Coordinates of C-alpha atoms and ligand atoms in Angstrom, one line a residue:
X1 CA 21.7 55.3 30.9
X2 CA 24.5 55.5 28.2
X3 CA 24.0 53.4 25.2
X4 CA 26.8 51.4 26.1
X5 CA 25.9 50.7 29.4
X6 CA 22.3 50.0 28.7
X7 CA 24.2 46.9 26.5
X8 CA 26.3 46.0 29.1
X9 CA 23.0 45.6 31.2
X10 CA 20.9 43.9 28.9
X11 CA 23.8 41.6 28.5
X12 CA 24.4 40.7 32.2
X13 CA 20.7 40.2 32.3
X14 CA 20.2 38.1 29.6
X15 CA 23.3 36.0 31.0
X16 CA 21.4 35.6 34.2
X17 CA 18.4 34.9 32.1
X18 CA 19.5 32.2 29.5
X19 CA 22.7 31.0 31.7
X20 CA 21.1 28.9 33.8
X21 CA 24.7 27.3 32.5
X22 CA 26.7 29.2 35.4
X23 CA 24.3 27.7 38.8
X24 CA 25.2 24.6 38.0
X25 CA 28.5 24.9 38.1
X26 CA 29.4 24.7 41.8
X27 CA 28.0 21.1 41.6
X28 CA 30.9 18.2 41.5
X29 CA 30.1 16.3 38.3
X30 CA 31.0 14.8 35.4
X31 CA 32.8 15.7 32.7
X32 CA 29.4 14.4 30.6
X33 CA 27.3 17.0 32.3
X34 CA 29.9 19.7 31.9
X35 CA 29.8 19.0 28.1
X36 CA 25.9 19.2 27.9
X37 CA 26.0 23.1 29.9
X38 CA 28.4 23.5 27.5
X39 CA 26.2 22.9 24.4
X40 CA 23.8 24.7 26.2
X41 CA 25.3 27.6 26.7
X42 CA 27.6 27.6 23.4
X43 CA 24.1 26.8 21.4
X44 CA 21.5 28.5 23.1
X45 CA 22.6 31.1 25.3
X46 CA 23.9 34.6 23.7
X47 CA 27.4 36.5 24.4
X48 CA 27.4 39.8 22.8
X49 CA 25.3 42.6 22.8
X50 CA 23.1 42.8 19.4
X51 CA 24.9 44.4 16.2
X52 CA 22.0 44.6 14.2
X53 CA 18.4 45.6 14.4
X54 CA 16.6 42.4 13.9
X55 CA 14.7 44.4 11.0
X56 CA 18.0 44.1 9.4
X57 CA 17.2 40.7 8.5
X58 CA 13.8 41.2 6.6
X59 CA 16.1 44.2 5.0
X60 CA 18.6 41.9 3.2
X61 CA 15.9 41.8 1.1
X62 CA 17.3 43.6 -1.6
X63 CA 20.5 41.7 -1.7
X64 CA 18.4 38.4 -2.3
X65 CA 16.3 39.5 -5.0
X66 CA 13.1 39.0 -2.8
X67 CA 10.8 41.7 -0.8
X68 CA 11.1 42.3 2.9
X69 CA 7.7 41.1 3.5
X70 CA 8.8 37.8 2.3
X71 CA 10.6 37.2 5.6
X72 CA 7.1 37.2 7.3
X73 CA 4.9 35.5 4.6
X74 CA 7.6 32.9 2.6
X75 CA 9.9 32.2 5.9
X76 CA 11.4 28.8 4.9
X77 CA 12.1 30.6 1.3
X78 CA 13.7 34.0 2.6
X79 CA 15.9 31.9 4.8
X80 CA 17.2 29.4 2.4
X81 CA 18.0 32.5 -0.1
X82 CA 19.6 34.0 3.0
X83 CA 21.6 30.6 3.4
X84 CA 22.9 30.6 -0.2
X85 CA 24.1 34.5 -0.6
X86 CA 26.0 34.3 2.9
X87 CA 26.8 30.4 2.9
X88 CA 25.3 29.9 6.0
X89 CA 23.7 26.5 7.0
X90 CA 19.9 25.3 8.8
X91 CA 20.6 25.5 12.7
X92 CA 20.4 22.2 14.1
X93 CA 19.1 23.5 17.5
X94 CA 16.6 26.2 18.0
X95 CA 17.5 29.3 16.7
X96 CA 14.8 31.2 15.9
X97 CA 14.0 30.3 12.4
X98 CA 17.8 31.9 11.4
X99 CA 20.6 30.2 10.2
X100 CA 23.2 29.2 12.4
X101 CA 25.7 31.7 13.0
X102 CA 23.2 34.2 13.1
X103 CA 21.2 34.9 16.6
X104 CA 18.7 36.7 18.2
X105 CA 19.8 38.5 21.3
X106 CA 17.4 38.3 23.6
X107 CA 16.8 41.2 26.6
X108 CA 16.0 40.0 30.6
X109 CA 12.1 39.9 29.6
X110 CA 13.2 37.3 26.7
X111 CA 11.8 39.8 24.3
X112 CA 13.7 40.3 21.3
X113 CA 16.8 42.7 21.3
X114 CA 18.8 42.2 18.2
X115 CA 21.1 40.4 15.9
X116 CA 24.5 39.3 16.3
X117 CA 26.8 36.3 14.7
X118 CA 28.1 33.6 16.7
X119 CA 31.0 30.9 17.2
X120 CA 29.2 29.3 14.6
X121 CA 29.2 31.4 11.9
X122 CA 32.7 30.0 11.2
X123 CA 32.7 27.0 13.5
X124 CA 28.8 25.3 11.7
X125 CA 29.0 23.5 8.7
X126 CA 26.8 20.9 6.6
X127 CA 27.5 18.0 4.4
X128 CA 25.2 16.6 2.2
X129 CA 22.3 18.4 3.7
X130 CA 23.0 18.0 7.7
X131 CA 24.3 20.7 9.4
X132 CA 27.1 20.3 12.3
X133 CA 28.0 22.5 15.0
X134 CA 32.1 22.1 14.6
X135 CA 32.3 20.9 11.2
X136 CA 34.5 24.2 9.8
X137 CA 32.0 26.4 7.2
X138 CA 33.3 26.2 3.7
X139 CA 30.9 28.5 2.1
X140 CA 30.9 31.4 4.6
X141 CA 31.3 34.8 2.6
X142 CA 31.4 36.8 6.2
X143 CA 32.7 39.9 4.8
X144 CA 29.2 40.4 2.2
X145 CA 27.5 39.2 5.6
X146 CA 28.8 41.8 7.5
X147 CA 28.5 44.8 5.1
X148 CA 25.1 43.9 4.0
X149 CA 23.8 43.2 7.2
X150 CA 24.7 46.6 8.0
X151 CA 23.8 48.5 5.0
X152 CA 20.4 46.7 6.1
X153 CA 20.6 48.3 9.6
X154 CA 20.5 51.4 7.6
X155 CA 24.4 52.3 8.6
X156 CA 27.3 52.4 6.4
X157 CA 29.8 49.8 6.8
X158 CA 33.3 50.6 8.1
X159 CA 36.2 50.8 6.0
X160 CA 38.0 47.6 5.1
X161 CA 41.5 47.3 6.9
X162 CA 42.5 44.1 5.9
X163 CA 41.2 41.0 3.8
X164 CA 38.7 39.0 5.8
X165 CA 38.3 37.0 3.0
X166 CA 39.3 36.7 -0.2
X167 CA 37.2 33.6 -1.4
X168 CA 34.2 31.7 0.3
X169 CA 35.3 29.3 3.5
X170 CA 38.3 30.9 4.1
X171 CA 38.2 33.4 7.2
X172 CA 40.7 35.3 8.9
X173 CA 39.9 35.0 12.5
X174 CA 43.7 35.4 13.0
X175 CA 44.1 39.2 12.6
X176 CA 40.0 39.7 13.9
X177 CA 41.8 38.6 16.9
X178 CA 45.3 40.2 17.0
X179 CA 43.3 43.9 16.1
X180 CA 40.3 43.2 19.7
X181 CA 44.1 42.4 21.3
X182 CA 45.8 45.7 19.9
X183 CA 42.9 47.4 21.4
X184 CA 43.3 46.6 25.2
X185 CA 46.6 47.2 28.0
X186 CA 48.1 44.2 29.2
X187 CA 45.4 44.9 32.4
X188 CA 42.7 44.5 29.6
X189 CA 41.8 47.8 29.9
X190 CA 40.9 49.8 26.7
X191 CA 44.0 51.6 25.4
X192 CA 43.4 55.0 23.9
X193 CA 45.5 54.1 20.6
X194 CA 46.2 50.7 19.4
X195 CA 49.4 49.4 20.2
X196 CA 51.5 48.5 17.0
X197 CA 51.4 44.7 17.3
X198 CA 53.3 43.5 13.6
X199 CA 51.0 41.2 13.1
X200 CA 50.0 40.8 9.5
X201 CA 48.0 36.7 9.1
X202 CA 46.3 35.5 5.6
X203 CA 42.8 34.1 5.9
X204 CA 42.4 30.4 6.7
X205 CA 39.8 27.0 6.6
X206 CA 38.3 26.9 9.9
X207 CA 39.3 23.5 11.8
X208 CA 36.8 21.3 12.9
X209 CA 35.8 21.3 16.8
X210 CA 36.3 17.4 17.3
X211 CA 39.6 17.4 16.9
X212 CA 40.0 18.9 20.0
X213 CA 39.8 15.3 21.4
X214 CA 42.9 14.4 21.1
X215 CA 44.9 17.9 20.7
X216 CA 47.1 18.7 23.5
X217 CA 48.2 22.0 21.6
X218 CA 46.0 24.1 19.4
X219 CA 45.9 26.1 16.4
X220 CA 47.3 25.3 12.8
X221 CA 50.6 26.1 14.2
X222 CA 50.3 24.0 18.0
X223 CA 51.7 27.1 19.7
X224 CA 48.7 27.5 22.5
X225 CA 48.2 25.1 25.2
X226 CA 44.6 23.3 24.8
X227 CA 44.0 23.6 28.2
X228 CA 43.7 27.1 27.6
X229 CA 40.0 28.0 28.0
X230 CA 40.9 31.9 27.9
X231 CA 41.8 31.6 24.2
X232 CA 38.5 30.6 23.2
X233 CA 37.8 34.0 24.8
X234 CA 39.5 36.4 22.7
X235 CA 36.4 37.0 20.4
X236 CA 34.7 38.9 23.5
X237 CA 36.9 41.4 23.3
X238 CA 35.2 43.8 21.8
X239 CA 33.0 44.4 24.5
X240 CA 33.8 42.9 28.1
X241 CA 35.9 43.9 31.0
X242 CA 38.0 41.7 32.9
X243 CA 35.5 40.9 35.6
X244 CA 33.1 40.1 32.6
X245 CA 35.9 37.4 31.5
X246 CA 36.5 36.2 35.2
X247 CA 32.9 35.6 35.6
X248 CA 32.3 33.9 32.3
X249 CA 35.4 31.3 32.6
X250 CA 33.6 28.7 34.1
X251 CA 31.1 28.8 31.3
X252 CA 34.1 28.5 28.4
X253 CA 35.3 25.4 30.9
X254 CA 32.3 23.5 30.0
X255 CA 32.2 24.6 26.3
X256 CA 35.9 23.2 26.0
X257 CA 34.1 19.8 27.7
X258 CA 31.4 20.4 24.9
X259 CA 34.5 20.5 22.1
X260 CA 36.1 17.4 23.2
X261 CA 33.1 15.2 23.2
X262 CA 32.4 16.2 19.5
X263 CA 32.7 12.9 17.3
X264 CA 32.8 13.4 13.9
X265 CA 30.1 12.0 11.3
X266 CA 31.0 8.7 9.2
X267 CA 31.4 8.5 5.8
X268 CA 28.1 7.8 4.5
X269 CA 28.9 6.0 1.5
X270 CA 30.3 2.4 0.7
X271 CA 34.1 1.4 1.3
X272 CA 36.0 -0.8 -0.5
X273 CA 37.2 -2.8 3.0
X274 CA 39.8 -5.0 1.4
X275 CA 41.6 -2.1 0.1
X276 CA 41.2 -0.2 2.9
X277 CA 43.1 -3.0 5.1
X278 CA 46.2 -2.2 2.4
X279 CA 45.5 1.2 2.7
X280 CA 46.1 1.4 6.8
X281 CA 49.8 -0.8 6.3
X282 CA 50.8 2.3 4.1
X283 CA 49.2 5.0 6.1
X284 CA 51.1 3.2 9.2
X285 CA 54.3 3.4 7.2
X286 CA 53.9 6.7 5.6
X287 CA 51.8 8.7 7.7
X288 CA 51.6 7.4 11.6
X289 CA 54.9 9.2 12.7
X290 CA 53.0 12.3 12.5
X291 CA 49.1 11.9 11.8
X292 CA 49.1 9.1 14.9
X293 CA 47.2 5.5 14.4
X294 CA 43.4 4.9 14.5
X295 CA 41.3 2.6 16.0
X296 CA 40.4 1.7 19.9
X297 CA 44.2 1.5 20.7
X298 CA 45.0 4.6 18.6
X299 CA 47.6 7.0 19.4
X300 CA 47.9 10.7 18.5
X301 CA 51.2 12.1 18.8
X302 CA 50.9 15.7 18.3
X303 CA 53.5 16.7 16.4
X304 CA 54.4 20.2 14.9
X305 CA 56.4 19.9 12.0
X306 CA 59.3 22.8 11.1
X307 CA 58.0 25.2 8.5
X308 CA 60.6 24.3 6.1
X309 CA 60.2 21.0 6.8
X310 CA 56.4 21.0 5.8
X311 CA 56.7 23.5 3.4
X312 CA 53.3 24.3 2.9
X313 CA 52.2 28.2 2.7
X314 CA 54.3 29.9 5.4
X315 CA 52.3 33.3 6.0
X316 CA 49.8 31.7 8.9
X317 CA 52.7 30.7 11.1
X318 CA 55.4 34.0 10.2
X319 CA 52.0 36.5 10.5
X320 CA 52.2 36.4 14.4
X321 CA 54.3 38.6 15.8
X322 CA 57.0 38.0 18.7
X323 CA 55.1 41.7 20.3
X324 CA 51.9 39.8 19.5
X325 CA 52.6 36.7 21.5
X326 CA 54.2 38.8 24.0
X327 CA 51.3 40.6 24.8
X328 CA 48.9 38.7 24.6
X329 CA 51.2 36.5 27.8
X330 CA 51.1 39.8 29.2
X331 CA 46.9 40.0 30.2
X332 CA 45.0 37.5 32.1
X333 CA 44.4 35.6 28.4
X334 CA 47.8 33.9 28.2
X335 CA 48.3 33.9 32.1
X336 CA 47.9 30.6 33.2
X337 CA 48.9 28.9 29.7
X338 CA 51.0 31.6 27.7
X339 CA 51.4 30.8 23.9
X340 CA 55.3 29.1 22.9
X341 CA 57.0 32.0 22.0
X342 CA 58.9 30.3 19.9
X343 CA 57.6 29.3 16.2
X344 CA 58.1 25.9 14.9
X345 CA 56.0 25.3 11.5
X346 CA 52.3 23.3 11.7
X347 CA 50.9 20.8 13.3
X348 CA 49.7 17.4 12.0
X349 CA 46.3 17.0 12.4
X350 CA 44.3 14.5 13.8
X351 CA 42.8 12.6 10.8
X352 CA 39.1 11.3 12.4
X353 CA 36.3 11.9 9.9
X354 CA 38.9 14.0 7.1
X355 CA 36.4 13.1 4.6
X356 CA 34.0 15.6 5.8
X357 CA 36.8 18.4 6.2
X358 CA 37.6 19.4 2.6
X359 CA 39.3 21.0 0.9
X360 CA 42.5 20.4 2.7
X361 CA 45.9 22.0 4.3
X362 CA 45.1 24.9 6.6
X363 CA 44.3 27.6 3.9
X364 CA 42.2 25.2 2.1
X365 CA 44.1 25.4 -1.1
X366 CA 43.5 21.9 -1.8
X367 CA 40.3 20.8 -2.9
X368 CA 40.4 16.5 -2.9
X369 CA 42.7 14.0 -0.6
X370 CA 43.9 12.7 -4.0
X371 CA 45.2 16.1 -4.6
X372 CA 46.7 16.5 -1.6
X373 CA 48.3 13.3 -2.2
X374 CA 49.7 14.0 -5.5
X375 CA 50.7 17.3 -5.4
X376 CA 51.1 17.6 -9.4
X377 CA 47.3 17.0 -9.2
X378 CA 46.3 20.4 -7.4
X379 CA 44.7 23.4 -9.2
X380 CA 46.2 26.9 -9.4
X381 CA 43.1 28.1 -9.7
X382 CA 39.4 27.1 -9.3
X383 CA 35.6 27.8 -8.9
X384 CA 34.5 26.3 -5.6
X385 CA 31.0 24.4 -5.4
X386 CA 28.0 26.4 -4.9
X387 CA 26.6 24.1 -1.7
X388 CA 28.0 21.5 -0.1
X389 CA 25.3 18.6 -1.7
X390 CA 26.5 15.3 -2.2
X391 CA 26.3 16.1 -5.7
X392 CA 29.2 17.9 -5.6
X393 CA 31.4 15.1 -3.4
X394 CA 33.3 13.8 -4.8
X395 CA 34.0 9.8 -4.0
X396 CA 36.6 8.8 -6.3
X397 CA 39.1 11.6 -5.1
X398 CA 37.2 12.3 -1.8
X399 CA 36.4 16.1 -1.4
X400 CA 35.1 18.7 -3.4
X401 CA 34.5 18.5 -7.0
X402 CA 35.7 21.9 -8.5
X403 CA 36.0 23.8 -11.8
X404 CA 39.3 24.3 -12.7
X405 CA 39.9 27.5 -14.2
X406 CA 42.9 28.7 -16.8
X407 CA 45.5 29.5 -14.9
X408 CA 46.2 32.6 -17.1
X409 CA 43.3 34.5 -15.8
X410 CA 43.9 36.2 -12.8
X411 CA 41.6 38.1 -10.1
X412 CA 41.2 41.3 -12.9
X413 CA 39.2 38.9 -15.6
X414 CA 36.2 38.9 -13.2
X415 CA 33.5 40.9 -14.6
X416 CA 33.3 44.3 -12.4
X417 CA 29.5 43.6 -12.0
X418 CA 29.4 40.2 -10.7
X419 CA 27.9 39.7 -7.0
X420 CA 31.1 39.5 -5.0
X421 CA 29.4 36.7 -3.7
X422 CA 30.0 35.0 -7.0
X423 CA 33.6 36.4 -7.3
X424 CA 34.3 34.7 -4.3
X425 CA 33.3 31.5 -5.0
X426 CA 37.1 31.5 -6.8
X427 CA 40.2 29.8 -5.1
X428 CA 43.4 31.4 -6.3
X429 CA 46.4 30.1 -4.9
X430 CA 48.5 33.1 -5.9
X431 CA 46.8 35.0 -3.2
X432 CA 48.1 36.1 0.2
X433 CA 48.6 33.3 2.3
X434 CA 46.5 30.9 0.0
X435 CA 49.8 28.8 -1.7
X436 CA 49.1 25.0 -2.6
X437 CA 52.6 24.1 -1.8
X438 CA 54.4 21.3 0.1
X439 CA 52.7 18.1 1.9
X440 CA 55.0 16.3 -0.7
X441 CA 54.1 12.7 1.7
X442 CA 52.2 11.4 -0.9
X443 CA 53.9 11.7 -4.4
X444 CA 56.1 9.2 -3.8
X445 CA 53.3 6.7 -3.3
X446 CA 52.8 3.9 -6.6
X447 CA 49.0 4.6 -7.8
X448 CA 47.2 1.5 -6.3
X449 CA 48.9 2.5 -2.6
X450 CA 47.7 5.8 -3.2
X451 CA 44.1 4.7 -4.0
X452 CA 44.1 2.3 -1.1
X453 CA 45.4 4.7 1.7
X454 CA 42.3 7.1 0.1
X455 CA 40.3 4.3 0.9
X456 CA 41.5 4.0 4.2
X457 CA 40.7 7.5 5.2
X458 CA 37.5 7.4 4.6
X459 CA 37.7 5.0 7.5
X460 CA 38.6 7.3 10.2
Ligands
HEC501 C1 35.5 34.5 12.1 C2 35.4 33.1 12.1 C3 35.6 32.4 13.5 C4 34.8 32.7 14.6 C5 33.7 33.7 14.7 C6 35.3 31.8 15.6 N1 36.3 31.0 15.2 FE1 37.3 29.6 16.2 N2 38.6 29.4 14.6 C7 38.5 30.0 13.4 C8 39.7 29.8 12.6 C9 40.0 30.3 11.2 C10 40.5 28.9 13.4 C11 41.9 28.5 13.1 C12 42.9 29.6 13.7 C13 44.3 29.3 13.6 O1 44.8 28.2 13.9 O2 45.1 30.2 13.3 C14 39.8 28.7 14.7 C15 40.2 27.9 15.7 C16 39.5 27.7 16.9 C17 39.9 26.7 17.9 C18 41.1 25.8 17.8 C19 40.9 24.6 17.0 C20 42.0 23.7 16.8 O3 41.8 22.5 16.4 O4 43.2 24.1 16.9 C21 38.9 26.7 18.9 C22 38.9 25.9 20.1 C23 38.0 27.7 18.5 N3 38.3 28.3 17.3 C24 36.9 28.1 19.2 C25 36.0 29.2 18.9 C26 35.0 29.7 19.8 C27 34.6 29.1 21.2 C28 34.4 30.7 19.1 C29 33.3 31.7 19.6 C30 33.6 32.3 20.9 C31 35.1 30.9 17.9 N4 36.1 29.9 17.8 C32 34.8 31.8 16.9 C33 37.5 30.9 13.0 C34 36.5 31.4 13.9
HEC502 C1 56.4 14.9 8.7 C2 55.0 14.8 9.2 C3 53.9 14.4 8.2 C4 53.8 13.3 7.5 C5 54.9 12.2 7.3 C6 52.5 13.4 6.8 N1 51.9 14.5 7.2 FE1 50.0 15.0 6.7 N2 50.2 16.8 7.6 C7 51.3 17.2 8.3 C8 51.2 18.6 8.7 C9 52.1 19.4 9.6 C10 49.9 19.0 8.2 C11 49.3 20.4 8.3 C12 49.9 21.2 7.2 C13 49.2 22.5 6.9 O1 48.0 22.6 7.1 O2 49.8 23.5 6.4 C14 49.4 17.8 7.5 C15 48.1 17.9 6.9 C16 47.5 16.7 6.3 C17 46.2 16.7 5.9 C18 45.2 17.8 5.8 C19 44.4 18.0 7.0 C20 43.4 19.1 6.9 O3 42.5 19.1 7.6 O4 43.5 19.9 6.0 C21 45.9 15.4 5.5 C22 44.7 14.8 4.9 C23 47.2 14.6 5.7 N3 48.1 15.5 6.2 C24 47.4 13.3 5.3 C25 48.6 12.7 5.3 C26 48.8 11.4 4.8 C27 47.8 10.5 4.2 C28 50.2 11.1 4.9 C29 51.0 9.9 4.5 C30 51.1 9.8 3.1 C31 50.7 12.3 5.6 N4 49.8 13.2 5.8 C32 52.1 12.4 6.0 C33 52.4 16.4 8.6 C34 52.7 15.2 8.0

């Protein structure tokens, strides 16, 4: 058997072997069991073939200043090391002993096969020591992860082709995406060459799962249906045929149900109430037409704003293509619920627990709601927080306390020798696709509004 094939046939066994997911399916039940085979299968069950040896991991080693024997005799202490470099965060299911994002493979016989990463790489997050499967990761280096988790396999990584990312937290999924589409006919087949697509997106903050809700559109710029379950399947397509995708629908159909029973956590420290009462009458009068209203008779309007309008940075909504939608309407992914072809601007977010979703806007160029509320108050450039402790919440302004750096300096002052997972850990807003602009809602607002619709938010 051909290497490729003998993946493809571990895979398909494995499926059969953790997927217990897909026999249940033919039952007629509730939308509460489809949202637990969901969980199941989105946390426990493996999609593609292993990338890595799984002596790759004890190999990072020399990245984390530690010996490879230490992933055997100091577990807990290899892992958290593993953890900081990458900015990954404790699974809160089983997974092995590795962080989430990160997971074992596993072969028909359940013995171990591999490494790969997972949805929730990007998609698992913590706060204040908890880790969340669909709280967005906003310490995720995944470009070190990548090349060091190769150079551990013993390979050399390949070539760079675009920015994944520039900074920690920030990801660009977008053009991961567009380059697996450029890669396949409109039957799905593999195409020989890639076909020229245009598409050219920045990296982005990764949007929490449970907003999903209350979506009817998705996406920072609302263009795809949410009904679409075929989107969420883009990420496969480095690997699967089309009968693959057929076959594993009904498994995506119950992770959507998995995504819209996501609730977000609630802010864990005190509110001032009586403000906070003030605080909704001018979120109602400034906010509502587009953010929705809260509470058991709430209302989310989904609303996509014009770019110009907005005016926050433009590059995520011009960076897909017309050719890009077009094709991807063309295959079986955009079949039953093709993306608009048209492009309006970004859409207003659900607001339900935005305290745990800093820093703000859809590049995450802003670190605090305060910030994002007085746009004169927002940093040019800063150092983002090395965890994401309560110690480095910040209450007052609610978000992330950062270190605001001189403006003057720019990318070339970093010291050629520092560990790029340091590097990273700076925000510039000068960057591709990273501006701080527009969102002007707020600046209008006297001070003591301000501070009570703050105080509202961390209602929600
Ligand atoms: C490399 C990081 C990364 C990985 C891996 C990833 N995502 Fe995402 N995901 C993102 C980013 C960034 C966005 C925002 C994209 C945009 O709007 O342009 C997103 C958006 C989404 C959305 C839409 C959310 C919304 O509110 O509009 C869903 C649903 C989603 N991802 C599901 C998945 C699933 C399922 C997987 C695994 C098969 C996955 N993602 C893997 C980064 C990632
Ligand atoms: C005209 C419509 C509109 C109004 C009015 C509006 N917003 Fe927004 N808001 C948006 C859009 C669109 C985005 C997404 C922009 C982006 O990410 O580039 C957004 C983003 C946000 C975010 C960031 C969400 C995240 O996850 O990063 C917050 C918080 C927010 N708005 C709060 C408010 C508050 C508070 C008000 C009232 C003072 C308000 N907005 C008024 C349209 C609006």
């Amino acid at each position: 058997m051909t290497r490729k094939r003998w993946m493809r046939f571990v895979f398909l066994a494995s499926w059969i072997f953790c997927g217990s997911a897909e026999r249940l399916i033919a039952s007629d039940d509730d939308s509460a069991a489809a949202a637990e085979r969901g969980r199941i299968a989105l946390t426990l069950g493996s999609f593609l073939a292993p990338e890595w040896k799984s002596s790759a991991y004890a190999a990072t080693a020399s990245f984390l200043g530690m010996a490879p024997s230490d992933a055997e005799t100091k577990p807990e202490a290899f892992s958290a090391a593993f953890r900081a470099r990458y900015g990954l965060h404790e699974a809160p299911y089983p997974n092995d002993g590795l962080p989430m994002g990160i997971r074992r493979g596993k072969g028909a016989d359940g013995r171990k096969q591999g490494l790969q990463i997972d949805c929730m790489v990007c998609h698992g997050g913590s706060i204040g020591g908890q880790s969340y499967v669909g709280l967005g990761n906003t310490t995720l280096d995944l470009d070190t992860l990548l090349r060091e988790m190769t150079l551990a396999d013993g390979r050399r990584p390949p070539p760079r082709v675009f920015t994944l990312n520039s900074t920690r937290g920030t990801v660009n999924a977008g053009q991961i995406a567009a380059i697996l589409l450029s890669l396949r006919n409109p039957d799905l087949s593999r195409s020989r060459i890639p076909i020229p697509l245009g598409a050219n997106l920045p990296e982005l903050d990764v949007p929490p799962w449970w907003r999903l809700a209350k979506k009817t559109t998705i996406y920072y710029d609302g263009r795809t249906d949410a009904r679409s379950v075929r989107t969420n399947m883009q990420f496969l397509l480095g690997e699967f045929t089309l009968e693959d995708f057929k076959r594993m629908e009904p498994t995506f159909r119950d992770i959507r149900e998995y995504f819209k029973s996501i609730k977000p956590p609630k802010y864990p420290f005190t509110i001032d109430r009586e403000r906070a009462v003030i605080g909704r009458v001018v979120f109602e009068k400034s906010c509502s037409k587009c953010h929705g209203t809260y509470g058991a008779d709430g209302e989310y309007p989904n609303v996509i704003v014009e770019l110009d309008k907005i005016g926050t940075d433009p590059k995520r909504a011009l960076g897909l293509s017309d050719r890009l939608i077009a094709h991807y309407n063309s295959t079986w992914l955009g079949e039953e619920y093709p993306a608009d072809t048209k492009m309006i601007g970004y859409q207003a977010p659900p607001l339900d627990g935005i305290w745990a979703t800093a820093p703000f806007l859809h590049n995450g160029s802003v670190p605090t709601l305060d910030a994002l509320l007085d746009s004169s108050k927002r940093p040019i450039r800063f150092r983002k927080p090395p965890t994401t402790d309560f110690q480095y919440y910040d209450q007052m302004n609610v978000g992330w306390k950062v270190e605001t750096i001189d403006p003057s300096e720019t990318d070339r002052d970093i010291p050629k020798d520092a560990p790029p997972t340091e590097a990273r850990r700076i925000y510039d807003t000068r960057r591709f696709g990273l501006g701080n602009q527009g969102h002007l809602y707020g600046d209008k607002l006297k001070d003591a509004d301000r501070r009570a619709l703050i105080e509202y938010l961390k209602t929600l």
